[in-house]
Tab-separated table of C-alpha atoms in Angstrom:
chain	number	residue	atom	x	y	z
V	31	UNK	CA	-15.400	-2.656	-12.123
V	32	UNK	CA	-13.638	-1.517	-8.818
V	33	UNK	CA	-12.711	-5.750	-8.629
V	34	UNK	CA	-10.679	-5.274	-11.512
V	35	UNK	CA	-9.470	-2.340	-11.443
V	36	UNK	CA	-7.564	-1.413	-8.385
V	37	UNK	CA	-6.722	2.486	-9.238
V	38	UNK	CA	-9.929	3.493	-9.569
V	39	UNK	CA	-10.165	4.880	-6.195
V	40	UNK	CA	-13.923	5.520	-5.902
V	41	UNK	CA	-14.931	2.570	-6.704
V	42	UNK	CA	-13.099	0.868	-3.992
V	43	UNK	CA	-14.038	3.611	-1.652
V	44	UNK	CA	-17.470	2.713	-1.821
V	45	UNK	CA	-16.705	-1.168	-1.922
V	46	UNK	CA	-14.813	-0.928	0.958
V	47	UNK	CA	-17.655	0.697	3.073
V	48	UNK	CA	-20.169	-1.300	1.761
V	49	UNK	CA	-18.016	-4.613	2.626
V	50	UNK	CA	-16.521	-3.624	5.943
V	51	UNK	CA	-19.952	-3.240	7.708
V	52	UNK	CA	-20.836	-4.595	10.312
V	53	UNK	CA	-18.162	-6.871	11.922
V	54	UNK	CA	-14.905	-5.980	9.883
V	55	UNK	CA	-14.540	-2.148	10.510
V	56	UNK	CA	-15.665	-3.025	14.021
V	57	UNK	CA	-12.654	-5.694	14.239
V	58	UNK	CA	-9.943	-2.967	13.132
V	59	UNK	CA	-11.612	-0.471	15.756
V	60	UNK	CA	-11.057	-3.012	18.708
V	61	UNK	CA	-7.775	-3.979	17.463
V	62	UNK	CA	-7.114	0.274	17.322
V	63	UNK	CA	-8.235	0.285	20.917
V	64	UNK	CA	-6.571	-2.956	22.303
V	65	UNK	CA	-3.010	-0.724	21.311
V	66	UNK	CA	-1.772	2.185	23.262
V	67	UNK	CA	-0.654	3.756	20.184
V	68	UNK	CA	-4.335	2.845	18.461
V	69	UNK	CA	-5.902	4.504	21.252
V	70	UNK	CA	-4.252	7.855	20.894
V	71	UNK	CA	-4.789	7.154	17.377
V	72	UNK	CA	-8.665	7.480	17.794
V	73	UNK	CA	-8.281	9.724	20.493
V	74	UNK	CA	-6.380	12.274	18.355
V	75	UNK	CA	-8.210	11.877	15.126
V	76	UNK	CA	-4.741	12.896	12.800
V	77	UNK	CA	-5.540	13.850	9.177
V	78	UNK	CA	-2.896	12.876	6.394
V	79	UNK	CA	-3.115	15.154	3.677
V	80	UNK	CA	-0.722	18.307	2.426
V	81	UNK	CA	-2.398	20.646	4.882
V	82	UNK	CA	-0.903	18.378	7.432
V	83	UNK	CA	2.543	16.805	6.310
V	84	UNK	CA	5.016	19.480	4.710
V	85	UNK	CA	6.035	17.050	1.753
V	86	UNK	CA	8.774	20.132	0.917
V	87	UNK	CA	9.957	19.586	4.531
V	88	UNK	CA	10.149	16.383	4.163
V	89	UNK	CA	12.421	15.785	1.069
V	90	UNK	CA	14.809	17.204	3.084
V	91	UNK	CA	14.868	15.137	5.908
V	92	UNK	CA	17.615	12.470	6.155
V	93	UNK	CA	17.821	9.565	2.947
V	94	UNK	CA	16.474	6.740	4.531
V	95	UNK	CA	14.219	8.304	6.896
V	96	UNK	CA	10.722	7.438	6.921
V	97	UNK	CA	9.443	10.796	5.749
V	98	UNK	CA	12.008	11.077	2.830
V	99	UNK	CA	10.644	7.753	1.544
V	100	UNK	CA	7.215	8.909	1.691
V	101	UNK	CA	7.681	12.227	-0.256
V	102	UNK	CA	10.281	10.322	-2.805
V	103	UNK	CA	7.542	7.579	-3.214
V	104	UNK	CA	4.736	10.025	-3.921
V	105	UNK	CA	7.277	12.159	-6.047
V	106	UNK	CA	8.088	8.581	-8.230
V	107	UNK	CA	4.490	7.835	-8.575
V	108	UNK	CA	3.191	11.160	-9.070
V	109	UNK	CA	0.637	10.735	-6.577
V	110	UNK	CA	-0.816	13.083	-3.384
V	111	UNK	CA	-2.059	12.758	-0.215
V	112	UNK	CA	-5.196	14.554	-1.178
V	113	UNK	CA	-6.526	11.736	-3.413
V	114	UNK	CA	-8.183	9.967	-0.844
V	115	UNK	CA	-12.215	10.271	-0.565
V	116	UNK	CA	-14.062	10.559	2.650
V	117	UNK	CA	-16.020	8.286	4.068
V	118	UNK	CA	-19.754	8.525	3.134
V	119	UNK	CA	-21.272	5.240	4.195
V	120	UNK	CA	-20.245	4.406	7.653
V	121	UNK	CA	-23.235	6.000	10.387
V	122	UNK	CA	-20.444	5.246	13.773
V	123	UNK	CA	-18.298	8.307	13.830
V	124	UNK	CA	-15.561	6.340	15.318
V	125	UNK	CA	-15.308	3.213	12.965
V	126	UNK	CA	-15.853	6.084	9.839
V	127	UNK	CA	-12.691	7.422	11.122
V	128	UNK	CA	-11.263	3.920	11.157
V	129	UNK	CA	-12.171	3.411	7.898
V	130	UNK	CA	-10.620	7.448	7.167
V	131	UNK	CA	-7.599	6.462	8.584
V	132	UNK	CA	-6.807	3.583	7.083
V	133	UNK	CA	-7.081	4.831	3.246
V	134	UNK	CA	-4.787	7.982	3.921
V	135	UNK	CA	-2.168	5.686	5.521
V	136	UNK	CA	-2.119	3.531	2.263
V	137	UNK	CA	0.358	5.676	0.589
V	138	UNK	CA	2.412	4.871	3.726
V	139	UNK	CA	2.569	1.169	2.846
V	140	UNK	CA	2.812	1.373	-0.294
V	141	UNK	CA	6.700	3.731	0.381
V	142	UNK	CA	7.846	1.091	3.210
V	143	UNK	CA	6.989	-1.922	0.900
V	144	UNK	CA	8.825	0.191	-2.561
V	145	UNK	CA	5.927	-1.394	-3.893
V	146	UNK	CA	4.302	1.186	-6.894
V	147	UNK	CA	1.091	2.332	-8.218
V	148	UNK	CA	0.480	0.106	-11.496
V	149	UNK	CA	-1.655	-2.471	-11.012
V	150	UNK	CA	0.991	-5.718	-10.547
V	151	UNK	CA	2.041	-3.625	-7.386
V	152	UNK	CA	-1.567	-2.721	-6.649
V	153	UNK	CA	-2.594	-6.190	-6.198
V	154	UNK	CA	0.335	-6.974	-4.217
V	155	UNK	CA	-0.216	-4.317	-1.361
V	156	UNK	CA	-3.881	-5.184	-1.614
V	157	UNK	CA	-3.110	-8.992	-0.851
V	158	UNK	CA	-0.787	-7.421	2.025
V	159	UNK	CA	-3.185	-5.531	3.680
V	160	UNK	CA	-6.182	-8.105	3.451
V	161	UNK	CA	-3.935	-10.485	5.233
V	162	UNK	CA	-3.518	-7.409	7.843
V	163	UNK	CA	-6.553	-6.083	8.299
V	164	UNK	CA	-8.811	-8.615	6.981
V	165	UNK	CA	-11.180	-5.463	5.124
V	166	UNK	CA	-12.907	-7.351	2.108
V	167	UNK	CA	-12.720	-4.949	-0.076
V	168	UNK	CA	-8.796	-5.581	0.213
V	169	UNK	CA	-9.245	-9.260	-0.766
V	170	UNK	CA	-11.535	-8.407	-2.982
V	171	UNK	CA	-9.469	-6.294	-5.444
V	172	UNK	CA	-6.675	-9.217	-5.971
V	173	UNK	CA	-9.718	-10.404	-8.765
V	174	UNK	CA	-7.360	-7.594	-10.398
V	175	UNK	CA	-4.683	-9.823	-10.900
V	176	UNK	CA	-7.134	-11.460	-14.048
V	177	UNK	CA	-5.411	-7.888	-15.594
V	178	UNK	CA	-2.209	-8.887	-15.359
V	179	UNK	CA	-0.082	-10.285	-18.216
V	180	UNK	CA	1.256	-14.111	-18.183
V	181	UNK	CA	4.498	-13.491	-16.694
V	182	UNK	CA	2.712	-10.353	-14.408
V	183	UNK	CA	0.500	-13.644	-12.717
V	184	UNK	CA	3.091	-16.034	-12.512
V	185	UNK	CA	5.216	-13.705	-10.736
V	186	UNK	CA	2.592	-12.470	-8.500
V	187	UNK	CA	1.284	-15.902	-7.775
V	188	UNK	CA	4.990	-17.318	-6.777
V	189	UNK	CA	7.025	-14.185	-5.336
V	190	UNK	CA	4.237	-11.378	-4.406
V	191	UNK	CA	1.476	-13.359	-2.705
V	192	UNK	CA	3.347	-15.428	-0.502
V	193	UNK	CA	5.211	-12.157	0.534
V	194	UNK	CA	2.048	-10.480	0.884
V	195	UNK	CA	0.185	-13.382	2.987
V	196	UNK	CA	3.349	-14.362	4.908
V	197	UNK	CA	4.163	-10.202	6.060
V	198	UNK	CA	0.665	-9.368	6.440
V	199	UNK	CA	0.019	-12.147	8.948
V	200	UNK	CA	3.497	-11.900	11.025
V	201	UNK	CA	3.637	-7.996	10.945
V	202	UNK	CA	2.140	-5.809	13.737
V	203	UNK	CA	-1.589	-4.115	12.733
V	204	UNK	CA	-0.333	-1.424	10.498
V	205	UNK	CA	-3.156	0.912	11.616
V	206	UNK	CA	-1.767	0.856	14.738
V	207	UNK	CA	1.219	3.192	13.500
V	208	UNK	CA	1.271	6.887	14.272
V	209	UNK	CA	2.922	7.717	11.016
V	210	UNK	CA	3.108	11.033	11.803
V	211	UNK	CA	5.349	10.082	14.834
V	212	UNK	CA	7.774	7.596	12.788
V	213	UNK	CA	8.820	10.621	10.398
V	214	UNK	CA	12.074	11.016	11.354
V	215	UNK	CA	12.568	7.242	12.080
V	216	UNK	CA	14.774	5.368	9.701
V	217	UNK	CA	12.777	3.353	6.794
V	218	UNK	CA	14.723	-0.065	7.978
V	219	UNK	CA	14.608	0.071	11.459
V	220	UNK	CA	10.738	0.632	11.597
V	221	UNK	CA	10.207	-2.434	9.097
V	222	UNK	CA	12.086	-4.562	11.364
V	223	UNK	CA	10.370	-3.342	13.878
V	224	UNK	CA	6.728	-4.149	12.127
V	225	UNK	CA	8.189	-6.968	10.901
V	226	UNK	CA	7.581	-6.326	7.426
V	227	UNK	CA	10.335	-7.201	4.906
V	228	UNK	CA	10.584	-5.223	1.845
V	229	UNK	CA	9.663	-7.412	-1.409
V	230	UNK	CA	11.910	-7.657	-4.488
V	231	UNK	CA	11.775	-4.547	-6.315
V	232	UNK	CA	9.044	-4.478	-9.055
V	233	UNK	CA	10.214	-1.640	-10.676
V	234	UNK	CA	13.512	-2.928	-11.094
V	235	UNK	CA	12.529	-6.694	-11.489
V	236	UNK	CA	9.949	-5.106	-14.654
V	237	UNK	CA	12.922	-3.849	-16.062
V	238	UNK	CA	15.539	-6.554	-16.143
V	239	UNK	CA	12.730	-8.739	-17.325
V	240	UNK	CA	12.351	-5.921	-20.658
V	241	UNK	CA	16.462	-5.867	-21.090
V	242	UNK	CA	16.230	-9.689	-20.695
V	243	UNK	CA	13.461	-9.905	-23.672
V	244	UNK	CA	15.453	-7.022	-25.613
V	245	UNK	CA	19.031	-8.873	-25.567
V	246	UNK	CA	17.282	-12.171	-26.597
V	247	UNK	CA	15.357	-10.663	-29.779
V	248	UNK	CA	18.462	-9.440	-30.448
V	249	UNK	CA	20.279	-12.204	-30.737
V	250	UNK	CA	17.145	-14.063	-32.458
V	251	UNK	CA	17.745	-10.583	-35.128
V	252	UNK	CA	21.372	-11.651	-35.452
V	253	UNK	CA	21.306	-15.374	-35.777
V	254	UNK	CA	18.513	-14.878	-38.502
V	255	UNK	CA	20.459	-12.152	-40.353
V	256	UNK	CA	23.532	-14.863	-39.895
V	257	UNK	CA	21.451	-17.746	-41.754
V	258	UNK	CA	20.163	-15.409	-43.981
């Protein structure tokens, strides 16, 4: 069910543990420790949750600052950083922390991408961060995209994917990040500097794609009430 069904969070918490072991949680802990910033990573052990980040403080901070994005993208979604589940499966202390680490920084992709929480934006982050990290369980949850309308798929297959593949492959290992470092750090800058470009806006793309289908039945209403 987890395959298609990308919010159920559980579900891919324990698919994700069971898939990552042995070699792939082991390749994101090497690439962790091959990276200064990786290695104080795992040296540090930082928690993301509310106990943690201030999300009051950080609606305040400047508009297109890192931090603001964050809070404004949980805010939009109505999401927390408390929703993600703790490792259970993984016996190494060190690659359960990888694994730790790498769920409570998801709601950090998901505000530098804009991408959001329903399942066509889902799939796309997921596709992303396979082609970053390599996890299966990341690969594994694009079998979501069978969910997705007509139009949902063919947009995913021709804008989203290549996006995903082509950003997840050039960009720097995004669990190499100190997010808690890159707060204050404005939203564009750091993408450049991860070389990650921001996608097309689903939100808004969703909803010129509805006023498109409204204007045309429309016009369908009036040219039949015309002939009538």
């Amino acid at each position: 069910m987890s395959l298609l069904n990308p919010r159920r969070g559980d579900l891919i918490a324990a698919l994700g543990e069971a898939t990552a072991t042995p070699y792939f949680i082991y390749r994101l802990r090497d690439a962790m420790l091959s990276d200064p910033t990786g290695r104080r990573i795992l040296r540090n052990r930082p928690r993301i949750n509310s106990q943690t980040l201030s999300l009051t403080s950080l609606r305040s901070f400047p508009k297109n600052s890192v931090g603001r994005a964050y809070a404004i993208w949980l805010d939009r979604e109505g999401v927390t950083p408390d929703t993600r589940d703790s490792v259970k499966y993984i016996d190494d202390e060190e690659c359960a922390y990888v694994m730790q680490r790498y769920r409570e920084c998801h709601d950090f992709y998901h505000a530098i991408t804009g991408l959001p929480v329903m399942v066509e934006g889902e799939v796309a982050l997921k596709a992303f961060e396979f082609a970053n990290t390599l996890l299966p369980m990341t690969g594994l949850s694009m079998f979501a995209v069978t969910r997705l309308k007509p139009a949902e798929r063919a947009r995913f297959w021709s804008t989203y994917l290549p996006w995903a593949v082509g950003n997840g492959i050039r960009s720097k290992e995004v669990l190499t990040v100190y997010w808690e470092e890159q707060l204050e750090r404005d939203v564009d800058e750091l993408r450049a500097e991860l070389g990650i470009e921001r996608p097309p806006d689903l939100r808004e793309t969703r909803r010129a794609m509805r006023e498109q289908a409204r204007l045309a039945k429309e016009a369908r209403d009036r040219l039949g009430a015309s002939v009538a």
